mmCIF file of N, CA and C in Angstrom:
data_model
loop_
_atom_site.group_PDB
_atom_site.id
_atom_site.type_symbol
_atom_site.label_atom_id
_atom_site.label_comp_id
_atom_site.label_asym_id
_atom_site.label_seq_id
_atom_site.Cartn_x
_atom_site.Cartn_y
_atom_site.Cartn_z
ATOM 1 N N ILE A 1 15.682 -36.134 -62.289
ATOM 2 C CA ILE A 1 16.794 -35.559 -61.547
ATOM 3 C C ILE A 1 17.688 -34.760 -62.494
ATOM 4 N N ALA A 2 17.904 -35.276 -63.686
ATOM 5 C CA ALA A 2 18.760 -34.561 -64.638
ATOM 6 C C ALA A 2 18.176 -33.204 -64.996
ATOM 7 N N LEU A 3 16.852 -33.126 -65.036
ATOM 8 C CA LEU A 3 16.190 -31.863 -65.346
ATOM 9 C C LEU A 3 16.540 -30.802 -64.305
ATOM 10 N N PHE A 4 16.593 -31.207 -63.030
ATOM 11 C CA PHE A 4 16.908 -30.253 -61.977
ATOM 12 C C PHE A 4 18.399 -29.945 -61.915
ATOM 13 N N ALA A 5 19.224 -30.832 -62.454
ATOM 14 C CA ALA A 5 20.651 -30.539 -62.533
ATOM 15 C C ALA A 5 20.902 -29.355 -63.458
ATOM 16 N N LEU A 6 20.020 -29.154 -64.417
ATOM 17 C CA LEU A 6 20.145 -28.019 -65.338
ATOM 18 C C LEU A 6 19.782 -26.686 -64.685
ATOM 19 N N ALA A 7 19.191 -26.740 -63.498
ATOM 20 C CA ALA A 7 18.807 -25.500 -62.822
ATOM 21 C C ALA A 7 20.015 -24.603 -62.583
ATOM 22 N N GLY A 8 21.180 -25.208 -62.391
ATOM 23 C CA GLY A 8 22.394 -24.429 -62.201
ATOM 24 C C GLY A 8 22.784 -23.618 -63.419
ATOM 25 N N ALA A 9 22.227 -23.959 -64.559
ATOM 26 C CA ALA A 9 22.525 -23.212 -65.783
ATOM 27 C C ALA A 9 22.010 -21.781 -65.693
ATOM 28 N N GLY A 10 20.942 -21.575 -64.943
ATOM 29 C CA GLY A 10 20.387 -20.227 -64.808
ATOM 30 C C GLY A 10 21.396 -19.257 -64.236
ATOM 31 N N GLY A 11 22.075 -19.677 -63.182
ATOM 32 C CA GLY A 11 23.079 -18.822 -62.566
ATOM 33 C C GLY A 11 24.280 -18.603 -63.460
ATOM 34 N N ALA A 12 24.694 -19.667 -64.152
ATOM 35 C CA ALA A 12 25.841 -19.557 -65.055
ATOM 36 C C ALA A 12 25.552 -18.580 -66.193
ATOM 37 N N LEU A 13 24.321 -18.566 -66.656
ATOM 38 C CA LEU A 13 23.951 -17.648 -67.734
ATOM 39 C C LEU A 13 23.734 -16.224 -67.221
ATOM 40 N N ALA A 14 23.305 -16.095 -65.976
ATOM 41 C CA ALA A 14 22.986 -14.773 -65.429
ATOM 42 C C ALA A 14 24.222 -13.982 -65.019
ATOM 43 N N ALA A 15 25.287 -14.660 -64.596
ATOM 44 C CA ALA A 15 26.461 -13.952 -64.077
ATOM 45 C C ALA A 15 27.072 -12.983 -65.087
ATOM 46 N N PRO A 16 27.365 -13.400 -66.317
ATOM 47 C CA PRO A 16 27.936 -12.423 -67.254
ATOM 48 C C PRO A 16 26.961 -11.304 -67.611
ATOM 49 N N PHE A 17 25.675 -11.640 -67.682
ATOM 50 C CA PHE A 17 24.657 -10.627 -67.948
ATOM 51 C C PHE A 17 24.647 -9.593 -66.824
ATOM 52 N N ALA A 18 24.743 -10.067 -65.579
ATOM 53 C CA ALA A 18 24.768 -9.159 -64.427
ATOM 54 C C ALA A 18 25.990 -8.257 -64.480
ATOM 55 N N GLY A 19 27.130 -8.821 -64.861
ATOM 56 C CA GLY A 19 28.340 -8.014 -64.974
ATOM 57 C C GLY A 19 28.188 -6.901 -65.996
ATOM 58 N N ARG A 20 27.634 -7.240 -67.151
ATOM 59 C CA ARG A 20 27.419 -6.212 -68.189
ATOM 60 C C ARG A 20 26.413 -5.160 -67.727
ATOM 61 N N LEU A 21 25.378 -5.609 -67.038
ATOM 62 C CA LEU A 21 24.365 -4.686 -66.523
ATOM 63 C C LEU A 21 25.001 -3.703 -65.543
ATOM 64 N N GLY A 22 25.832 -4.222 -64.647
ATOM 65 C CA GLY A 22 26.524 -3.366 -63.690
ATOM 66 C C GLY A 22 27.486 -2.413 -64.364
ATOM 67 N N ASP A 23 28.205 -2.914 -65.376
ATOM 68 C CA ASP A 23 29.156 -2.066 -66.108
ATOM 69 C C ASP A 23 28.462 -0.891 -66.783
ATOM 70 N N ARG A 24 27.220 -1.082 -67.166
ATOM 71 C CA ARG A 24 26.458 -0.015 -67.832
ATOM 72 C C ARG A 24 25.740 0.893 -66.840
ATOM 73 N N GLY A 25 25.930 0.658 -65.549
ATOM 74 C CA GLY A 25 25.328 1.526 -64.538
ATOM 75 C C GLY A 25 23.891 1.204 -64.185
ATOM 76 N N HIS A 26 23.461 0.004 -64.470
ATOM 77 C CA HIS A 26 22.070 -0.379 -64.208
ATOM 78 C C HIS A 26 21.940 -1.304 -62.999
ATOM 79 N N VAL A 27 22.702 -1.018 -61.954
ATOM 80 C CA VAL A 27 22.694 -1.880 -60.767
ATOM 81 C C VAL A 27 21.323 -1.877 -60.104
ATOM 82 N N ARG A 28 20.745 -0.717 -59.929
ATOM 83 C CA ARG A 28 19.446 -0.637 -59.242
ATOM 84 C C ARG A 28 18.350 -1.343 -60.044
ATOM 85 N N ALA A 29 18.294 -1.102 -61.342
ATOM 86 C CA ALA A 29 17.283 -1.759 -62.178
ATOM 87 C C ALA A 29 17.507 -3.267 -62.201
ATOM 88 N N GLY A 30 18.764 -3.688 -62.248
ATOM 89 C CA GLY A 30 19.072 -5.115 -62.239
ATOM 90 C C GLY A 30 18.680 -5.779 -60.937
ATOM 91 N N THR A 31 18.902 -5.075 -59.833
ATOM 92 C CA THR A 31 18.506 -5.609 -58.529
ATOM 93 C C THR A 31 16.996 -5.737 -58.446
ATOM 94 N N ALA A 32 16.283 -4.726 -58.911
ATOM 95 C CA ALA A 32 14.814 -4.795 -58.918
ATOM 96 C C ALA A 32 14.344 -5.969 -59.768
ATOM 97 N N ALA A 33 14.951 -6.140 -60.934
ATOM 98 C CA ALA A 33 14.572 -7.253 -61.812
ATOM 99 C C ALA A 33 14.846 -8.592 -61.144
ATOM 100 N N ALA A 34 15.987 -8.704 -60.471
ATOM 101 C CA ALA A 34 16.333 -9.956 -59.794
ATOM 102 C C ALA A 34 15.313 -10.294 -58.709
ATOM 103 N N LEU A 35 14.923 -9.302 -57.932
ATOM 104 C CA LEU A 35 13.948 -9.544 -56.865
ATOM 105 C C LEU A 35 12.584 -9.921 -57.433
ATOM 106 N N ILE A 36 12.170 -9.239 -58.474
ATOM 107 C CA ILE A 36 10.875 -9.552 -59.102
ATOM 108 C C ILE A 36 10.907 -10.953 -59.718
ATOM 109 N N LEU A 37 12.014 -11.298 -60.375
ATOM 110 C CA LEU A 37 12.151 -12.640 -60.942
ATOM 111 C C LEU A 37 12.099 -13.710 -59.854
ATOM 112 N N ALA A 38 12.750 -13.442 -58.719
ATOM 113 C CA ALA A 38 12.751 -14.421 -57.627
ATOM 114 C C ALA A 38 11.347 -14.616 -57.061
ATOM 115 N N ILE A 39 10.623 -13.528 -56.875
ATOM 116 C CA ILE A 39 9.239 -13.642 -56.390
ATOM 117 C C ILE A 39 8.420 -14.461 -57.388
ATOM 118 N N GLY A 40 8.553 -14.130 -58.662
ATOM 119 C CA GLY A 40 7.831 -14.870 -59.695
ATOM 120 C C GLY A 40 8.202 -16.344 -59.718
ATOM 121 N N ALA A 41 9.484 -16.643 -59.529
ATOM 122 C CA ALA A 41 9.931 -18.039 -59.526
ATOM 123 C C ALA A 41 9.313 -18.809 -58.366
ATOM 124 N N PHE A 42 9.268 -18.196 -57.187
ATOM 125 C CA PHE A 42 8.641 -18.865 -56.040
ATOM 126 C C PHE A 42 7.154 -19.090 -56.279
ATOM 127 N N LEU A 43 6.475 -18.085 -56.822
ATOM 128 C CA LEU A 43 5.042 -18.243 -57.107
ATOM 129 C C LEU A 43 4.811 -19.324 -58.158
ATOM 130 N N LEU A 44 5.648 -19.344 -59.186
ATOM 131 C CA LEU A 44 5.549 -20.373 -60.217
ATOM 132 C C LEU A 44 5.808 -21.760 -59.629
ATOM 133 N N ALA A 45 6.788 -21.851 -58.740
ATOM 134 C CA ALA A 45 7.101 -23.134 -58.106
ATOM 135 C C ALA A 45 5.943 -23.620 -57.244
ATOM 136 N N GLY A 46 5.308 -22.709 -56.527
ATOM 137 C CA GLY A 46 4.151 -23.089 -55.718
ATOM 138 C C GLY A 46 3.018 -23.609 -56.575
ATOM 139 N N TRP A 47 2.768 -22.931 -57.691
ATOM 140 C CA TRP A 47 1.719 -23.391 -58.603
ATOM 141 C C TRP A 47 2.093 -24.733 -59.225
ATOM 142 N N ALA A 48 3.354 -24.863 -59.651
ATOM 143 C CA ALA A 48 3.802 -26.095 -60.312
ATOM 144 C C ALA A 48 3.672 -27.297 -59.392
ATOM 145 N N ALA A 49 3.978 -27.108 -58.123
ATOM 146 C CA ALA A 49 3.860 -28.214 -57.175
ATOM 147 C C ALA A 49 2.402 -28.606 -57.001
ATOM 148 N N ALA A 50 1.533 -27.619 -56.891
ATOM 149 C CA ALA A 50 0.103 -27.909 -56.726
ATOM 150 C C ALA A 50 -0.460 -28.589 -57.967
ATOM 151 N N ALA A 51 0.031 -28.220 -59.136
ATOM 152 C CA ALA A 51 -0.456 -28.790 -60.395
ATOM 153 C C ALA A 51 0.321 -30.045 -60.799
ATOM 154 N N GLN A 52 1.323 -30.403 -60.011
ATOM 155 C CA GLN A 52 2.199 -31.543 -60.297
ATOM 156 C C GLN A 52 2.838 -31.420 -61.679
ATOM 157 N N ALA A 53 3.299 -30.226 -61.977
ATOM 158 C CA ALA A 53 3.942 -29.937 -63.258
ATOM 159 C C ALA A 53 5.452 -29.874 -63.043
ATOM 160 N N LEU A 54 6.103 -31.014 -63.163
ATOM 161 C CA LEU A 54 7.521 -31.132 -62.854
ATOM 162 C C LEU A 54 8.397 -30.253 -63.749
ATOM 163 N N ILE A 55 8.078 -30.164 -65.017
ATOM 164 C CA ILE A 55 8.886 -29.342 -65.928
ATOM 165 C C ILE A 55 8.777 -27.866 -65.546
ATOM 166 N N VAL A 56 7.585 -27.423 -65.175
ATOM 167 C CA VAL A 56 7.399 -26.029 -64.753
ATOM 168 C C VAL A 56 8.176 -25.768 -63.465
ATOM 169 N N LEU A 57 8.205 -26.746 -62.572
ATOM 170 C CA LEU A 57 8.978 -26.611 -61.338
ATOM 171 C C LEU A 57 10.469 -26.462 -61.659
ATOM 172 N N ALA A 58 10.949 -27.205 -62.636
ATOM 173 C CA ALA A 58 12.352 -27.086 -63.054
ATOM 174 C C ALA A 58 12.627 -25.710 -63.662
ATOM 175 N N VAL A 59 11.695 -25.203 -64.449
ATOM 176 C CA VAL A 59 11.842 -23.857 -65.023
ATOM 177 C C VAL A 59 11.899 -22.819 -63.900
ATOM 178 N N ALA A 60 11.053 -22.983 -62.894
ATOM 179 C CA ALA A 60 11.067 -22.068 -61.746
ATOM 180 C C ALA A 60 12.420 -22.117 -61.040
ATOM 181 N N ALA A 61 13.011 -23.306 -60.939
ATOM 182 C CA ALA A 61 14.328 -23.437 -60.310
ATOM 183 C C ALA A 61 15.397 -22.703 -61.112
ATOM 184 N N VAL A 62 15.332 -22.788 -62.429
ATOM 185 C CA VAL A 62 16.289 -22.078 -63.291
ATOM 186 C C VAL A 62 16.134 -20.570 -63.109
ATOM 187 N N ILE A 63 14.906 -20.098 -63.081
ATOM 188 C CA ILE A 63 14.647 -18.661 -62.911
ATOM 189 C C ILE A 63 15.136 -18.192 -61.547
ATOM 190 N N LEU A 64 14.858 -18.970 -60.501
ATOM 191 C CA LEU A 64 15.293 -18.594 -59.152
ATOM 192 C C LEU A 64 16.814 -18.560 -59.067
ATOM 193 N N ASP A 65 17.482 -19.532 -59.667
ATOM 194 C CA ASP A 65 18.940 -19.552 -59.658
ATOM 195 C C ASP A 65 19.503 -18.337 -60.395
ATOM 196 N N ALA A 66 18.922 -18.009 -61.538
ATOM 197 C CA ALA A 66 19.378 -16.842 -62.301
ATOM 198 C C ALA A 66 19.162 -15.553 -61.509
ATOM 199 N N ALA A 67 18.003 -15.428 -60.877
ATOM 200 C CA ALA A 67 17.700 -14.226 -60.091
ATOM 201 C C ALA A 67 18.665 -14.084 -58.918
ATOM 202 N N THR A 68 18.967 -15.199 -58.270
ATOM 203 C CA THR A 68 19.886 -15.177 -57.131
ATOM 204 C C THR A 68 21.284 -14.754 -57.575
ATOM 205 N N GLN A 69 21.751 -15.325 -58.665
ATOM 206 C CA GLN A 69 23.082 -14.983 -59.174
ATOM 207 C C GLN A 69 23.141 -13.528 -59.626
ATOM 208 N N LEU A 70 22.111 -13.072 -60.301
ATOM 209 C CA LEU A 70 22.032 -11.679 -60.743
ATOM 210 C C LEU A 70 22.137 -10.739 -59.545
ATOM 211 N N ASN A 71 21.371 -11.021 -58.510
ATOM 212 C CA ASN A 71 21.382 -10.182 -57.318
ATOM 213 C C ASN A 71 22.738 -10.234 -56.614
ATOM 214 N N GLN A 72 23.333 -11.418 -56.538
ATOM 215 C CA GLN A 72 24.612 -11.538 -55.841
ATOM 216 C C GLN A 72 25.727 -10.798 -56.574
ATOM 217 N N VAL A 73 25.801 -10.936 -57.875
ATOM 218 C CA VAL A 73 26.844 -10.253 -58.647
ATOM 219 C C VAL A 73 26.698 -8.737 -58.512
ATOM 220 N N LEU A 74 25.479 -8.242 -58.648
ATOM 221 C CA LEU A 74 25.257 -6.794 -58.538
ATOM 222 C C LEU A 74 25.515 -6.295 -57.119
ATOM 223 N N GLY A 75 25.107 -7.070 -56.124
ATOM 224 C CA GLY A 75 25.341 -6.682 -54.731
ATOM 225 C C GLY A 75 26.821 -6.611 -54.405
ATOM 226 N N GLN A 76 27.574 -7.610 -54.841
ATOM 227 C CA GLN A 76 29.010 -7.593 -54.584
ATOM 228 C C GLN A 76 29.683 -6.443 -55.325
ATOM 229 N N ARG A 77 29.219 -6.129 -56.476
ATOM 230 C CA ARG A 77 29.783 -5.006 -57.237
ATOM 231 C C ARG A 77 29.671 -3.710 -56.434
ATOM 232 N N VAL A 78 28.492 -3.481 -55.864
ATOM 233 C CA VAL A 78 28.283 -2.274 -55.062
ATOM 234 C C VAL A 78 29.147 -2.310 -53.811
ATOM 235 N N LEU A 79 29.151 -3.438 -53.109
ATOM 236 C CA LEU A 79 29.938 -3.533 -51.877
ATOM 237 C C LEU A 79 31.426 -3.322 -52.133
ATOM 238 N N PHE A 80 31.943 -3.903 -53.195
ATOM 239 C CA PHE A 80 33.365 -3.776 -53.478
ATOM 240 C C PHE A 80 33.749 -2.375 -53.912
ATOM 241 N N SER A 81 32.799 -1.589 -54.367
ATOM 242 C CA SER A 81 33.107 -0.217 -54.767
ATOM 243 C C SER A 81 33.189 0.723 -53.566
ATOM 244 N N ILE A 82 32.714 0.271 -52.411
ATOM 245 C CA ILE A 82 32.707 1.125 -51.218
ATOM 246 C C ILE A 82 34.127 1.406 -50.745
ATOM 247 N N ALA A 83 34.912 0.358 -50.564
ATOM 248 C CA ALA A 83 36.282 0.509 -50.082
ATOM 249 C C ALA A 83 37.128 -0.583 -50.731
ATOM 250 N N PRO A 84 37.685 -0.309 -51.898
ATOM 251 C CA PRO A 84 38.438 -1.340 -52.620
ATOM 252 C C PRO A 84 39.561 -1.977 -51.794
ATOM 253 N N GLU A 85 40.137 -1.213 -50.883
ATOM 254 C CA GLU A 85 41.235 -1.750 -50.073
ATOM 255 C C GLU A 85 40.748 -2.753 -49.016
ATOM 256 N N ALA A 86 39.450 -2.822 -48.790
ATOM 257 C CA ALA A 86 38.892 -3.721 -47.768
ATOM 258 C C ALA A 86 38.044 -4.833 -48.385
ATOM 259 N N ARG A 87 38.281 -5.147 -49.634
ATOM 260 C CA ARG A 87 37.437 -6.138 -50.323
ATOM 261 C C ARG A 87 37.385 -7.480 -49.610
ATOM 262 N N GLY A 88 38.506 -7.942 -49.109
ATOM 263 C CA GLY A 88 38.541 -9.237 -48.424
ATOM 264 C C GLY A 88 37.644 -9.250 -47.199
ATOM 265 N N ARG A 89 37.749 -8.224 -46.385
ATOM 266 C CA ARG A 89 36.915 -8.144 -45.171
ATOM 267 C C ARG A 89 35.449 -7.961 -45.530
ATOM 268 N N ILE A 90 35.179 -7.105 -46.502
ATOM 269 C CA ILE A 90 33.789 -6.877 -46.923
ATOM 270 C C ILE A 90 33.186 -8.174 -47.450
ATOM 271 N N ASN A 91 33.947 -8.895 -48.262
ATOM 272 C CA ASN A 91 33.435 -10.150 -48.809
ATOM 273 C C ASN A 91 33.212 -11.181 -47.702
ATOM 274 N N ALA A 92 34.089 -11.211 -46.704
ATOM 275 C CA ALA A 92 33.922 -12.154 -45.592
ATOM 276 C C ALA A 92 32.621 -11.878 -44.840
ATOM 277 N N VAL A 93 32.351 -10.616 -44.559
ATOM 278 C CA VAL A 93 31.110 -10.259 -43.864
ATOM 279 C C VAL A 93 29.909 -10.565 -44.751
ATOM 280 N N TYR A 94 30.002 -10.198 -46.016
ATOM 281 C CA TYR A 94 28.905 -10.440 -46.958
ATOM 282 C C TYR A 94 28.575 -11.928 -47.045
ATOM 283 N N MET A 95 29.592 -12.759 -47.247
ATOM 284 C CA MET A 95 29.348 -14.192 -47.394
ATOM 285 C C MET A 95 28.858 -14.813 -46.085
ATOM 286 N N THR A 96 29.303 -14.293 -44.946
ATOM 287 C CA THR A 96 28.786 -14.778 -43.665
ATOM 288 C C THR A 96 27.295 -14.501 -43.564
ATOM 289 N N VAL A 97 26.889 -13.303 -43.941
ATOM 290 C CA VAL A 97 25.463 -12.952 -43.916
ATOM 291 C C VAL A 97 24.685 -13.815 -44.907
ATOM 292 N N VAL A 98 25.252 -14.065 -46.085
ATOM 293 C CA VAL A 98 24.593 -14.920 -47.080
ATOM 294 C C VAL A 98 24.383 -16.319 -46.510
ATOM 295 N N PHE A 99 25.403 -16.888 -45.885
ATOM 296 C CA PHE A 99 25.269 -18.239 -45.341
ATOM 297 C C PHE A 99 24.317 -18.280 -44.150
ATOM 298 N N LEU A 100 24.327 -17.249 -43.313
ATOM 299 C CA LEU A 100 23.359 -17.197 -42.209
ATOM 300 C C LEU A 100 21.938 -17.100 -42.747
ATOM 301 N N GLY A 101 21.751 -16.304 -43.791
ATOM 302 C CA GLY A 101 20.436 -16.213 -44.433
ATOM 303 C C GLY A 101 20.015 -17.545 -45.023
ATOM 304 N N GLY A 102 20.956 -18.255 -45.628
ATOM 305 C CA GLY A 102 20.661 -19.578 -46.172
ATOM 306 C C GLY A 102 20.278 -20.567 -45.088
ATOM 307 N N ALA A 103 20.968 -20.502 -43.954
ATOM 308 C CA ALA A 103 20.639 -21.396 -42.838
ATOM 309 C C ALA A 103 19.249 -21.085 -42.296
ATOM 310 N N LEU A 104 18.948 -19.811 -42.131
ATOM 311 C CA LEU A 104 17.613 -19.424 -41.664
ATOM 312 C C LEU A 104 16.551 -19.844 -42.678
ATOM 313 N N GLY A 105 16.839 -19.660 -43.955
ATOM 314 C CA GLY A 105 15.911 -20.086 -45.003
ATOM 315 C C GLY A 105 15.671 -21.586 -44.966
ATOM 316 N N SER A 106 16.710 -22.360 -44.679
ATOM 317 C CA SER A 106 16.553 -23.814 -44.578
ATOM 318 C C SER A 106 15.639 -24.198 -43.423
ATOM 319 N N VAL A 107 15.797 -23.516 -42.300
ATOM 320 C CA VAL A 107 14.923 -23.787 -41.149
ATOM 321 C C VAL A 107 13.481 -23.432 -41.491
ATOM 322 N N LEU A 108 13.279 -22.255 -42.070
ATOM 323 C CA LEU A 108 11.920 -21.838 -42.434
ATOM 324 C C LEU A 108 11.312 -22.764 -43.483
ATOM 325 N N ALA A 109 12.122 -23.223 -44.421
ATOM 326 C CA ALA A 109 11.620 -24.148 -45.446
ATOM 327 C C ALA A 109 11.206 -25.477 -44.825
ATOM 328 N N THR A 110 11.995 -25.967 -43.882
ATOM 329 C CA THR A 110 11.669 -27.232 -43.221
ATOM 330 C C THR A 110 10.361 -27.128 -42.460
ATOM 331 N N VAL A 111 10.217 -26.062 -41.696
ATOM 332 C CA VAL A 111 8.994 -25.871 -40.901
ATOM 333 C C VAL A 111 7.788 -25.670 -41.810
ATOM 334 N N SER A 112 7.934 -24.832 -42.826
ATOM 335 C CA SER A 112 6.793 -24.574 -43.711
ATOM 336 C C SER A 112 6.413 -25.821 -44.503
ATOM 337 N N PHE A 113 7.393 -26.612 -44.909
ATOM 338 C CA PHE A 113 7.077 -27.836 -45.643
ATOM 339 C C PHE A 113 6.360 -28.838 -44.740
ATOM 340 N N ALA A 114 6.803 -28.932 -43.500
ATOM 341 C CA ALA A 114 6.167 -29.865 -42.562
ATOM 342 C C ALA A 114 4.722 -29.480 -42.282
ATOM 343 N N HIS A 115 4.437 -28.188 -42.306
ATOM 344 C CA HIS A 115 3.084 -27.728 -41.969
ATOM 345 C C HIS A 115 2.185 -27.475 -43.172
ATOM 346 N N GLY A 116 2.756 -27.299 -44.361
ATOM 347 C CA GLY A 116 1.895 -26.964 -45.497
ATOM 348 C C GLY A 116 2.378 -27.455 -46.838
ATOM 349 N N GLY A 117 3.417 -28.286 -46.843
ATOM 350 C CA GLY A 117 3.901 -28.823 -48.103
ATOM 351 C C GLY A 117 4.661 -27.798 -48.933
ATOM 352 N N TRP A 118 4.868 -28.177 -50.189
ATOM 353 C CA TRP A 118 5.680 -27.353 -51.072
ATOM 354 C C TRP A 118 5.040 -25.998 -51.360
ATOM 355 N N THR A 119 3.728 -25.959 -51.466
ATOM 356 C CA THR A 119 3.059 -24.686 -51.753
ATOM 357 C C THR A 119 3.325 -23.684 -50.633
ATOM 358 N N ALA A 120 3.268 -24.147 -49.385
ATOM 359 C CA ALA A 120 3.560 -23.263 -48.249
ATOM 360 C C ALA A 120 5.020 -22.818 -48.273
ATOM 361 N N THR A 121 5.908 -23.732 -48.609
ATOM 362 C CA THR A 121 7.332 -23.404 -48.656
ATOM 363 C C THR A 121 7.614 -22.347 -49.730
ATOM 364 N N ALA A 122 7.014 -22.524 -50.893
ATOM 365 C CA ALA A 122 7.188 -21.542 -51.967
ATOM 366 C C ALA A 122 6.583 -20.197 -51.571
ATOM 367 N N SER A 123 5.478 -20.230 -50.848
ATOM 368 C CA SER A 123 4.844 -18.985 -50.391
ATOM 369 C C SER A 123 5.740 -18.250 -49.407
ATOM 370 N N VAL A 124 6.369 -18.982 -48.496
ATOM 371 C CA VAL A 124 7.296 -18.361 -47.544
ATOM 372 C C VAL A 124 8.460 -17.724 -48.302
ATOM 373 N N GLY A 125 8.998 -18.426 -49.291
ATOM 374 C CA GLY A 125 10.081 -17.857 -50.099
ATOM 375 C C GLY A 125 9.655 -16.576 -50.795
ATOM 376 N N ALA A 126 8.463 -16.597 -51.387
ATOM 377 C CA ALA A 126 7.956 -15.402 -52.075
ATOM 378 C C ALA A 126 7.761 -14.251 -51.091
ATOM 379 N N LEU A 127 7.264 -14.561 -49.903
ATOM 380 C CA LEU A 127 7.059 -13.512 -48.893
ATOM 381 C C LEU A 127 8.385 -12.918 -48.425
ATOM 382 N N LEU A 128 9.384 -13.757 -48.224
ATOM 383 C CA LEU A 128 10.686 -13.249 -47.786
ATOM 384 C C LEU A 128 11.316 -12.350 -48.852
ATOM 385 N N VAL A 129 11.276 -12.788 -50.097
ATOM 386 C CA VAL A 129 11.836 -11.958 -51.171
ATOM 387 C C VAL A 129 10.977 -10.708 -51.362
ATOM 388 N N GLY A 130 9.666 -10.847 -51.190
ATOM 389 C CA GLY A 130 8.784 -9.678 -51.258
ATOM 390 C C GLY A 130 9.137 -8.650 -50.196
ATOM 391 N N GLY A 131 9.472 -9.124 -48.995
ATOM 392 C CA GLY A 131 9.917 -8.216 -47.933
ATOM 393 C C GLY A 131 11.214 -7.518 -48.307
ATOM 394 N N ALA A 132 12.139 -8.271 -48.898
ATOM 395 C CA ALA A 132 13.396 -7.670 -49.355
ATOM 396 C C ALA A 132 13.133 -6.627 -50.440
ATOM 397 N N PHE A 133 12.174 -6.920 -51.314
ATOM 398 C CA PHE A 133 11.835 -5.970 -52.378
ATOM 399 C C PHE A 133 11.232 -4.698 -51.789
ATOM 400 N N MET A 134 10.376 -4.833 -50.802
ATOM 401 C CA MET A 134 9.794 -3.646 -50.151
ATOM 402 C C MET A 134 10.891 -2.810 -49.490
ATOM 403 N N LEU A 135 11.838 -3.471 -48.845
ATOM 404 C CA LEU A 135 12.964 -2.757 -48.247
ATOM 405 C C LEU A 135 13.784 -2.064 -49.341
ATOM 406 N N PHE A 136 14.002 -2.750 -50.437
ATOM 407 C CA PHE A 136 14.717 -2.186 -51.579
ATOM 408 C C PHE A 136 14.029 -0.915 -52.078
ATOM 409 N N LEU A 137 12.708 -0.929 -52.126
ATOM 410 C CA LEU A 137 11.969 0.234 -52.618
ATOM 411 C C LEU A 137 12.110 1.453 -51.711
ATOM 412 N N THR A 138 12.469 1.244 -50.441
ATOM 413 C CA THR A 138 12.650 2.377 -49.530
ATOM 414 C C THR A 138 14.010 3.043 -49.712
ATOM 415 N N GLU A 139 14.918 2.377 -50.394
ATOM 416 C CA GLU A 139 16.261 2.897 -50.619
ATOM 417 C C GLU A 139 16.254 3.772 -51.867
ATOM 418 N N HIS A 140 16.573 5.037 -51.701
ATOM 419 C CA HIS A 140 16.481 5.975 -52.820
ATOM 420 C C HIS A 140 17.828 6.362 -53.410
ATOM 421 N N ARG A 141 18.905 5.950 -52.777
ATOM 422 C CA ARG A 141 20.220 6.289 -53.320
ATOM 423 C C ARG A 141 20.494 5.471 -54.563
ATOM 424 N N THR A 142 21.257 6.040 -55.473
ATOM 425 C CA THR A 142 21.675 5.274 -56.649
ATOM 426 C C THR A 142 22.965 4.555 -56.304
ATOM 427 N N ALA A 143 23.208 3.468 -56.968
ATOM 428 C CA ALA A 143 24.403 2.677 -56.701
ATOM 429 C C ALA A 143 25.646 3.444 -57.139
ATOM 430 N N ALA A 144 26.704 3.272 -56.370
ATOM 431 C CA ALA A 144 27.962 3.936 -56.686
ATOM 432 C C ALA A 144 28.709 3.215 -57.797
ATOM 433 N N ALA A 145 28.333 1.973 -58.050
ATOM 434 C CA ALA A 145 29.058 1.170 -59.047
ATOM 435 C C ALA A 145 28.613 1.481 -60.452
#
């Protein structure tokens, strides 16, 4: 259990890195990296569960947490640059969507785990992030931040 408590370290380490990345104008590259890392983390987690490799599963959790934090920091940076005077409202809508996505993810994880175990759950996560990455690739504008 203590090993998985360290998974939160990934996000704590990624946040300042994401801020520096955004400050240097690399929002799009950072977002792409975050999505690719998240897909890789889900695939690694699926393999680790099948191989019963608990330490590898913990590493996948750290990577997923870092990727999520990286994406969130960069996403908020872009959103807040749209209309600085509306940051509170923009953040409220953003966080509502994040929590709704988390709730939907919890439902999908429960169903996939019941029908196919952890490997199926990790596969669903990888597919969802893969879909987000494909959508990301269709966006050709550069970030304003």
